[in-house]
CSV table of C-alpha atoms in Angstrom, one decimal:
chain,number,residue,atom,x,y,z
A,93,UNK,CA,-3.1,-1.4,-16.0
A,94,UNK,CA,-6.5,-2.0,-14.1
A,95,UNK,CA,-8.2,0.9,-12.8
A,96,UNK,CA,-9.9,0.8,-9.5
A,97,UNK,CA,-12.7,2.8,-8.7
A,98,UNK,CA,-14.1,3.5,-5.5
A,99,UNK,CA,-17.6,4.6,-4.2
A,100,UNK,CA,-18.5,6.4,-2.4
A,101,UNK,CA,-14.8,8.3,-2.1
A,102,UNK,CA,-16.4,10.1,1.2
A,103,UNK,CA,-18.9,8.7,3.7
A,104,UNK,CA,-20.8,9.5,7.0
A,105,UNK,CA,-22.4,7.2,9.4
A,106,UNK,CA,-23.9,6.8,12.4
A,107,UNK,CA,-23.1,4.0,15.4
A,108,UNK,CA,-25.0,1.3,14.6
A,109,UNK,CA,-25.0,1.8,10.8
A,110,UNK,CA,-24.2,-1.0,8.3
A,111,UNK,CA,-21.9,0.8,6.1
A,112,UNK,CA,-21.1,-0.7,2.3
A,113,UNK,CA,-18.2,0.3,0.4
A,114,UNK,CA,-17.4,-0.5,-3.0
A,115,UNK,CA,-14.2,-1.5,-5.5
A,116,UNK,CA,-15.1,-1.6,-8.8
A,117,UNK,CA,-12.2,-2.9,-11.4
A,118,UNK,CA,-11.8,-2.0,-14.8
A,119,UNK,CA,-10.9,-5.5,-16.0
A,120,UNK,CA,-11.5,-8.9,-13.8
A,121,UNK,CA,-9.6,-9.7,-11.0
A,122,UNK,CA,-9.2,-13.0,-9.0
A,123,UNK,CA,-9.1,-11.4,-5.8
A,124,UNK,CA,-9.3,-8.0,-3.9
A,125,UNK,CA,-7.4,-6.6,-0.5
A,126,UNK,CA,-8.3,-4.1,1.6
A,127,UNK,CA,-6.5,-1.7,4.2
A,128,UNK,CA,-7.4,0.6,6.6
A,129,UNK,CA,-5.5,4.1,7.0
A,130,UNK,CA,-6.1,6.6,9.9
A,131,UNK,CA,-4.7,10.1,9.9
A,132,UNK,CA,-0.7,10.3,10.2
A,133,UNK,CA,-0.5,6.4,10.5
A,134,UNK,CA,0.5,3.7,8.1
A,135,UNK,CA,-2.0,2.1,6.2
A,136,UNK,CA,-2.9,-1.9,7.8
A,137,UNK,CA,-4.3,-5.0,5.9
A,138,UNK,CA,-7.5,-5.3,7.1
A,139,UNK,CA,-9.2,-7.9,4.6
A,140,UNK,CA,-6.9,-10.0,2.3
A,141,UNK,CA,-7.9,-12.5,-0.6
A,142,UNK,CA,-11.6,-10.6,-0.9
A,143,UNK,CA,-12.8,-11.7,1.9
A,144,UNK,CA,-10.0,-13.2,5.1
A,145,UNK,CA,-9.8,-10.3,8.2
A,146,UNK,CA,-6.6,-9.4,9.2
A,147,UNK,CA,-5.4,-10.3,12.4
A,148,UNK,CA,-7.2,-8.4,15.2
A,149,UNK,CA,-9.7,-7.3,12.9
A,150,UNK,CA,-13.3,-7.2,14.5
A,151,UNK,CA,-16.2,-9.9,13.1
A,152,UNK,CA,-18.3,-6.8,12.4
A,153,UNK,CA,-16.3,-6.2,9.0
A,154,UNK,CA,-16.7,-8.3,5.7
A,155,UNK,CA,-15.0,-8.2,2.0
A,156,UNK,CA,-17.2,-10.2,-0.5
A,157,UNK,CA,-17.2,-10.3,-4.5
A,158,UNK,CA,-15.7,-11.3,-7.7
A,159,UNK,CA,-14.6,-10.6,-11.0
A,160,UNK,CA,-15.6,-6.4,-11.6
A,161,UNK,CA,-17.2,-5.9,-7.8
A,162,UNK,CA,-16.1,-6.2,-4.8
A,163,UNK,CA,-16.9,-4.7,-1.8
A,164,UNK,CA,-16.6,-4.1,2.2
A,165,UNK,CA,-19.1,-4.5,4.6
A,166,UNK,CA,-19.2,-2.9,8.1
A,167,UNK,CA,-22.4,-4.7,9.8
A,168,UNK,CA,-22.8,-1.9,12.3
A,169,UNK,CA,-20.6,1.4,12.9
A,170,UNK,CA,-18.5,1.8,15.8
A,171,UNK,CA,-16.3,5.3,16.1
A,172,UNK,CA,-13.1,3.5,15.5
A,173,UNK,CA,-14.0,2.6,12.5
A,174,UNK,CA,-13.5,6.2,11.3
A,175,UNK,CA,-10.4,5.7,8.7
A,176,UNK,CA,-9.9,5.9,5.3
A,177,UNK,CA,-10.3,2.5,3.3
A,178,UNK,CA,-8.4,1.3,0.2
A,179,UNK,CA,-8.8,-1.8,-1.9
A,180,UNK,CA,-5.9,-3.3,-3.9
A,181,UNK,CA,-5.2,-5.3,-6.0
A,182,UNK,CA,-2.6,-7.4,-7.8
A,183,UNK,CA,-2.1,-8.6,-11.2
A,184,UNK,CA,0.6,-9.1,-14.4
A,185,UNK,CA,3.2,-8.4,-11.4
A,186,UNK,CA,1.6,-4.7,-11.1
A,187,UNK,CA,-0.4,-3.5,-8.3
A,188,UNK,CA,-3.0,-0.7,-8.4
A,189,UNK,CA,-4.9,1.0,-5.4
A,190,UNK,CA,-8.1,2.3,-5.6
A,191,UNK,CA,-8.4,6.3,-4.7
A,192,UNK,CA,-10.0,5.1,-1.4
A,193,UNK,CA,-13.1,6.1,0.8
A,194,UNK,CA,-13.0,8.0,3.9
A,195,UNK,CA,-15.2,6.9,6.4
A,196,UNK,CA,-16.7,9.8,8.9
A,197,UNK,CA,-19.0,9.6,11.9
A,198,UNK,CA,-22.1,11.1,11.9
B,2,UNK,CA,7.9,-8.5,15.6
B,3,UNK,CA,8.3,-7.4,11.9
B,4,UNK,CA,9.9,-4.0,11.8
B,5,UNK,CA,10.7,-2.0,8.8
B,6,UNK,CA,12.2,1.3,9.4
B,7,UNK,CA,13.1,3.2,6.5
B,8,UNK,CA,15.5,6.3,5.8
B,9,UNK,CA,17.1,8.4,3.6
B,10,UNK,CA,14.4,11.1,3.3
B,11,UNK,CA,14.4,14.8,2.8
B,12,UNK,CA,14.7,17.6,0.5
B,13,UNK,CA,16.1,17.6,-3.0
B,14,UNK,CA,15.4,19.5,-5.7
B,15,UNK,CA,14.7,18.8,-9.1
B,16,UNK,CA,16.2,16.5,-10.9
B,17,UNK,CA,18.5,14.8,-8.9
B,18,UNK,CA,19.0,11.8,-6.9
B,19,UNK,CA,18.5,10.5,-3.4
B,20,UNK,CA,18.8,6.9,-1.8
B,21,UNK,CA,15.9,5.4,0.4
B,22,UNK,CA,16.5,2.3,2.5
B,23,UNK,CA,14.7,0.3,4.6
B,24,UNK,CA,15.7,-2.1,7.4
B,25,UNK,CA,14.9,-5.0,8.1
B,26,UNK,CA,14.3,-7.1,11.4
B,27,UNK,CA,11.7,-9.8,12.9
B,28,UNK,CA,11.8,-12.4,10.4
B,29,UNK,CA,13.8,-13.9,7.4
B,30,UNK,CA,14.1,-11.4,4.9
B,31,UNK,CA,15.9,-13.2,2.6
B,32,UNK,CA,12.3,-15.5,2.5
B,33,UNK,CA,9.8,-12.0,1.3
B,34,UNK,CA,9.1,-10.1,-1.3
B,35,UNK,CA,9.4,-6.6,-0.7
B,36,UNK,CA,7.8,-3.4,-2.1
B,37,UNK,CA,7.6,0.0,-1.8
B,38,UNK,CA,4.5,2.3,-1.7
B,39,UNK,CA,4.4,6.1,-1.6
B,40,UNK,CA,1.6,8.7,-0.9
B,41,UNK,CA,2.0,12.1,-2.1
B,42,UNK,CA,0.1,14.6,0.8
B,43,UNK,CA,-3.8,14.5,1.0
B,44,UNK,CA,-3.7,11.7,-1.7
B,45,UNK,CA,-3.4,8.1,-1.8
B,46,UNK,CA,-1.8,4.9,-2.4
B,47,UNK,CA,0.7,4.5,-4.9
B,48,UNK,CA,2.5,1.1,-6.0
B,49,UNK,CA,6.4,2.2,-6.7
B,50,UNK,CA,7.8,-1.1,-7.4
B,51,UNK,CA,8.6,-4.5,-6.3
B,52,UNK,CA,11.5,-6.8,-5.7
B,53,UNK,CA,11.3,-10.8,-5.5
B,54,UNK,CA,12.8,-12.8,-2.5
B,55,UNK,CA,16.2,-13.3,-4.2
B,56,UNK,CA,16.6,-9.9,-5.9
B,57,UNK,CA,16.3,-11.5,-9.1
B,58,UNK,CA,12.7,-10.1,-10.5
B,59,UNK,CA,11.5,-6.6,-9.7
B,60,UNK,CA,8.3,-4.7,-11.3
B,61,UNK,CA,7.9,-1.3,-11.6
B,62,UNK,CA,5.0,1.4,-11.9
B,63,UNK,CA,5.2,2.7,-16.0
B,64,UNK,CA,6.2,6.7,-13.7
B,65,UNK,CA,9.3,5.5,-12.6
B,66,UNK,CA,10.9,2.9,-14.9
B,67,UNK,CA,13.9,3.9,-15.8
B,68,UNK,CA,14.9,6.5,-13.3
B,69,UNK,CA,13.6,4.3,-10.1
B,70,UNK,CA,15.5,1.1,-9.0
B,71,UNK,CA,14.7,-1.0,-5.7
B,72,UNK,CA,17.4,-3.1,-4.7
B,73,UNK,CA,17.9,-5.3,-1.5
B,74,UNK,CA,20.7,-6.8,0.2
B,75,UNK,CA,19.8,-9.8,2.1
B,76,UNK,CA,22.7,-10.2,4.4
B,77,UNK,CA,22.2,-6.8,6.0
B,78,UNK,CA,18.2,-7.2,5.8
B,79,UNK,CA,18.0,-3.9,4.1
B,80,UNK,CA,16.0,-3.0,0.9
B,81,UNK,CA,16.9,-0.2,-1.3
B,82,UNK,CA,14.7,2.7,-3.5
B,83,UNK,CA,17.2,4.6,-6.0
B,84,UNK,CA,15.8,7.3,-6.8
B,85,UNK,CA,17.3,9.4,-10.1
B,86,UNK,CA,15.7,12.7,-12.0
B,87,UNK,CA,13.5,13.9,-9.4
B,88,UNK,CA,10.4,15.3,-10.3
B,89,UNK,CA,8.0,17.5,-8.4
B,90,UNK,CA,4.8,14.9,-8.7
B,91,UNK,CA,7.5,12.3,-6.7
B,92,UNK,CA,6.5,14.0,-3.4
B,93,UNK,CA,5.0,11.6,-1.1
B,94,UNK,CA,5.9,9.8,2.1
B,95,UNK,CA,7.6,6.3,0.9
B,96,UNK,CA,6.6,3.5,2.6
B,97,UNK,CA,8.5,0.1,2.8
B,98,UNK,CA,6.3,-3.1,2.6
B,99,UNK,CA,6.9,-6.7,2.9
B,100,UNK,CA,5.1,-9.0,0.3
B,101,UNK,CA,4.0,-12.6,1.2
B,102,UNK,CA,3.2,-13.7,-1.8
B,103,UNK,CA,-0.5,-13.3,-2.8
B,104,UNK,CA,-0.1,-9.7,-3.5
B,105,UNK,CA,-0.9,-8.1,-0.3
B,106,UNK,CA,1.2,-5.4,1.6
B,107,UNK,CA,1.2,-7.3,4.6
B,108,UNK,CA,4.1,-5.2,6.9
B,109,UNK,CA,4.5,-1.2,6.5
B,110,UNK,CA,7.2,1.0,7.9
B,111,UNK,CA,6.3,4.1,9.4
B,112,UNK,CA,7.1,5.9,6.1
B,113,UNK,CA,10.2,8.7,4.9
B,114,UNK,CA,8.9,12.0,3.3
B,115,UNK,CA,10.9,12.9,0.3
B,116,UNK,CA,9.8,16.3,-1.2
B,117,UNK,CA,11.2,17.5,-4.4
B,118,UNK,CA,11.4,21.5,-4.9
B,119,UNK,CA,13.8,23.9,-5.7
């Protein structure tokens, strides 16, 4: 089973600041999704096939990488943003999540 | 609009069964994969298993083989999670999914809680 691991597992930034996190697979993947959760909700596809937004998902956010490393890219914080983020992915017909990253405000 | 209410939750205690179920409505079931995903409380995702279009293929975390089966009936739009020899580290809300195809959890229900304790 691949392992995903992600960093940092809790973050805090300010509005304005380009946030990074990352999803790093145990064993190479073709492609990584991402959702967003917030508290008491179901989680949403937010980027899909590394690096496609979701519907209704703003320009500000971006999923790039390959292979090992993947990663989402916030290019500057607004306070909705504050959710807990997860990256997926899908292989040998078995899925895996990573443990996620929760996303605070400053 | 895609809707996928599930049911079935509750309490049960150790080591025996219970029957989850999700319907269906806002587009062709019988066309999607479908999947559910559970979250014990304060932790995260979990794959549970998946189910092909046509019933005919399903997948299954290694946890849960053999006392797990997901099941769907396509003329009632309903998919199916059975459930057999609860254990305590099964507690989590269950989510329904649909599955387009390229892996992704595209459609979530709003969840069931199942909690297994005596």
């Amino acid at each position: 089973e691949i392992v995903l691991t992600q960093s940092p597992t809790t973050m805090a930034a300010s509005p304005g600041e380009k946030v990074t996190i990352t999803c790093r697979a145990s064993s190479s993947v073709s492609y990584m999704h991402w959702y967003q959760q917030k508290p008491g909700a179901s989680p949403k596809p937010w980027i899909y096939d590394t690096s496609k937004l979701a519907s209704g998902v703003p320009n500000r956010f971006s999923g790039s990488g390959s292979g090992t490393s993947y990663s989402l890219t916030i290019s500057s914080m607004e306070t909705e943003d504050t959710a807990t983020y997860y990256c997926q992915q899908w292989s040998s017909n078995s899925r895996t999540f990573g443990g996620g990253t929760k996303l605070e405000l400053k | 609009e895609v809707q996928l209410v599930e049911s079935g939750g509750g309490l049960v205690q150790p080591g025996r069964s219970m029957k989850l179920s999700c319907a269906a409505s806002g587009f062709t079931f019988s066309n999607y994969g479908m999947a559910w995903v559970r979250q014990a409380p304060t932790k995260g995702l979990e794959w549970v298993a998946t189910i092909s279009y046509d019933g005919s293929s399903t997948y299954y975390r290694d946890s849960v083989k053999g006392r797990f089966t997901i099941s769907r009936d396509n003329a009632k739009s309903t998919l199916y999670l059975q459930m057999n020899s609860l254990r305590s580290e099964d507690t989590a809300t269950y989510y329904c999914t649909r599955v387009p195809g390229i892996g992704l959890f595209d459609y979530w229900g709003q969840g069931v809680m199942v909690t297994v304790s005596s």
